[in-house]
Amino acid sequence: MNAIVVLNFDGRRSGRHYSVPAVTHDVVGEMVVFTDAGWAANFAGGRSVTIRHAGSTYPGTGLLIDDSPRAAKMIRDVLAHKKPRALGLAIDSGHVPTDEELAEARSVIVLEHNP
């Protein structure tokens, strides 16, 4: 199930506060965000994040997936059930993107709720 959330976090280097709306996807039980935005780099190596959803706020951790085959598999899992435009992708009819193409097209961030 998709959910619209707001991710609140501080920049890794700048310390700048970000408040970013995002759509989450359930990928094999994990809450995942796909984006082509530069702010995703802040989650390299893991980063604290506050996740706001439906009026509630949850502490969490976001981790940028830097393993191209794993990232591509997560994208393919979503594409098996949804059209590419659900991820903001435009894929030519008949073209099957490679793992590298998918991993380059979208950053993949796994969000975990911290109790």
Short mmCIF file of C-alpha atoms in Angstrom, two decimals:
data_model
loop_
_atom_site.label_atom_id
_atom_site.label_comp_id
_atom_site.label_asym_id
_atom_site.label_seq_id
_atom_site.Cartn_x
_atom_site.Cartn_y
_atom_site.Cartn_z
CA MET A 1 0.00 0.00 0.00
CA ASN A 2 1.24 3.48 -0.85
CA ALA A 3 1.27 6.20 1.76
CA ILE A 4 2.07 9.87 1.47
CA VAL A 5 4.46 10.87 4.23
CA VAL A 6 6.62 13.83 5.14
CA LEU A 7 10.24 13.03 5.92
CA ASN A 8 12.00 15.42 8.30
CA PHE A 9 15.78 15.15 8.57
CA ASP A 10 18.95 17.22 8.72
CA GLY A 11 21.49 17.35 5.91
CA ARG A 12 24.59 15.25 6.38
CA ARG A 13 27.07 18.00 5.61
CA SER A 14 25.10 21.23 5.70
CA GLY A 15 23.00 20.51 8.77
CA ARG A 16 20.15 22.15 6.85
CA HIS A 17 16.72 20.89 7.91
CA TYR A 18 14.66 19.19 5.21
CA SER A 19 10.95 18.53 5.23
CA VAL A 20 10.19 16.46 2.15
CA PRO A 21 6.88 14.94 1.03
CA ALA A 22 7.31 11.44 -0.37
CA VAL A 23 5.29 8.42 -1.44
CA THR A 24 6.17 5.17 0.27
CA HIS A 25 5.80 1.73 -1.24
CA ASP A 26 5.61 -1.61 0.54
CA VAL A 27 8.34 -3.82 -0.91
CA VAL A 28 8.35 -7.24 0.69
CA GLY A 29 7.32 -5.77 4.05
CA GLU A 30 9.73 -2.84 3.93
CA MET A 31 8.68 0.82 3.67
CA VAL A 32 10.56 2.19 0.66
CA VAL A 33 10.83 5.60 -1.03
CA PHE A 34 11.99 5.97 -4.64
CA THR A 35 13.32 9.35 -5.76
CA ASP A 36 15.57 11.04 -8.25
CA ALA A 37 16.12 14.03 -5.93
CA GLY A 38 19.53 14.95 -4.58
CA TRP A 39 18.37 14.90 -0.95
CA ALA A 40 18.46 11.09 -1.07
CA ALA A 41 22.27 11.23 -0.67
CA ASN A 42 21.72 12.32 2.93
CA PHE A 43 20.67 8.74 3.74
CA ALA A 44 23.96 7.13 2.63
CA GLY A 45 25.15 5.00 5.52
CA GLY A 46 21.87 5.56 7.40
CA ARG A 47 20.30 8.67 8.85
CA SER A 48 17.77 9.54 11.54
CA VAL A 49 14.46 10.68 10.13
CA THR A 50 11.09 11.68 11.51
CA ILE A 51 8.22 10.23 9.49
CA ARG A 52 4.92 12.08 9.56
CA HIS A 53 1.91 10.11 8.33
CA ALA A 54 -1.82 10.68 8.77
CA GLY A 55 -1.32 13.19 11.59
CA SER A 56 1.12 11.03 13.58
CA THR A 57 4.88 11.38 13.84
CA TYR A 58 7.30 8.48 14.19
CA PRO A 59 11.06 8.40 14.74
CA GLY A 60 12.91 6.27 12.24
CA THR A 61 16.01 5.53 10.25
CA GLY A 62 16.43 5.90 6.51
CA LEU A 63 19.06 3.98 4.57
CA LEU A 64 20.06 4.68 0.97
CA ILE A 65 20.50 1.36 -0.84
CA ASP A 66 23.86 1.57 -2.62
CA ASP A 67 23.73 -2.00 -3.95
CA SER A 68 22.52 -1.63 -7.57
CA PRO A 69 21.13 -5.18 -7.94
CA ARG A 70 19.17 -4.87 -4.67
CA ALA A 71 17.86 -1.41 -5.61
CA ALA A 72 16.85 -2.66 -9.07
CA LYS A 73 15.08 -5.68 -7.55
CA MET A 74 13.06 -3.39 -5.28
CA ILE A 75 12.06 -1.24 -8.25
CA ARG A 76 11.14 -4.34 -10.28
CA ASP A 77 9.03 -5.63 -7.38
CA VAL A 78 6.94 -2.45 -7.52
CA LEU A 79 6.82 -2.43 -11.33
CA ALA A 80 5.41 -5.97 -11.27
CA HIS A 81 2.21 -4.50 -9.78
CA LYS A 82 2.23 -0.88 -10.91
CA LYS A 83 2.83 1.14 -14.03
CA PRO A 84 6.23 2.85 -14.37
CA ARG A 85 4.63 6.27 -13.94
CA ALA A 86 3.80 5.29 -10.32
CA LEU A 87 7.56 5.70 -9.76
CA GLY A 88 7.88 8.68 -12.07
CA LEU A 89 9.52 6.53 -14.74
CA ALA A 90 8.95 6.59 -18.48
CA ILE A 91 9.98 3.29 -20.05
CA ASP A 92 9.66 2.83 -23.80
CA SER A 93 7.25 0.11 -24.86
CA GLY A 94 9.10 -3.15 -25.38
CA HIS A 95 12.23 -1.99 -23.54
CA VAL A 96 13.25 -4.00 -20.50
CA PRO A 97 15.54 -1.78 -18.42
CA THR A 98 18.75 -3.24 -17.06
CA ASP A 99 19.48 -3.25 -13.33
CA GLU A 100 21.98 -0.46 -13.91
CA GLU A 101 19.40 1.69 -15.73
CA LEU A 102 16.87 1.25 -12.94
CA ALA A 103 19.39 1.93 -10.18
CA GLU A 104 20.57 5.09 -11.99
CA ALA A 105 17.02 6.31 -12.58
CA ARG A 106 15.88 6.20 -8.96
CA SER A 107 17.51 6.24 -5.56
CA VAL A 108 16.01 3.73 -3.16
CA ILE A 109 15.64 4.56 0.54
CA VAL A 110 14.43 1.99 3.05
CA LEU A 111 12.65 3.52 6.06
CA GLU A 112 12.49 1.76 9.39
CA HIS A 113 10.27 2.82 12.26
CA ASN A 114 12.22 3.09 15.51
CA PRO A 115 10.11 2.26 18.57
#
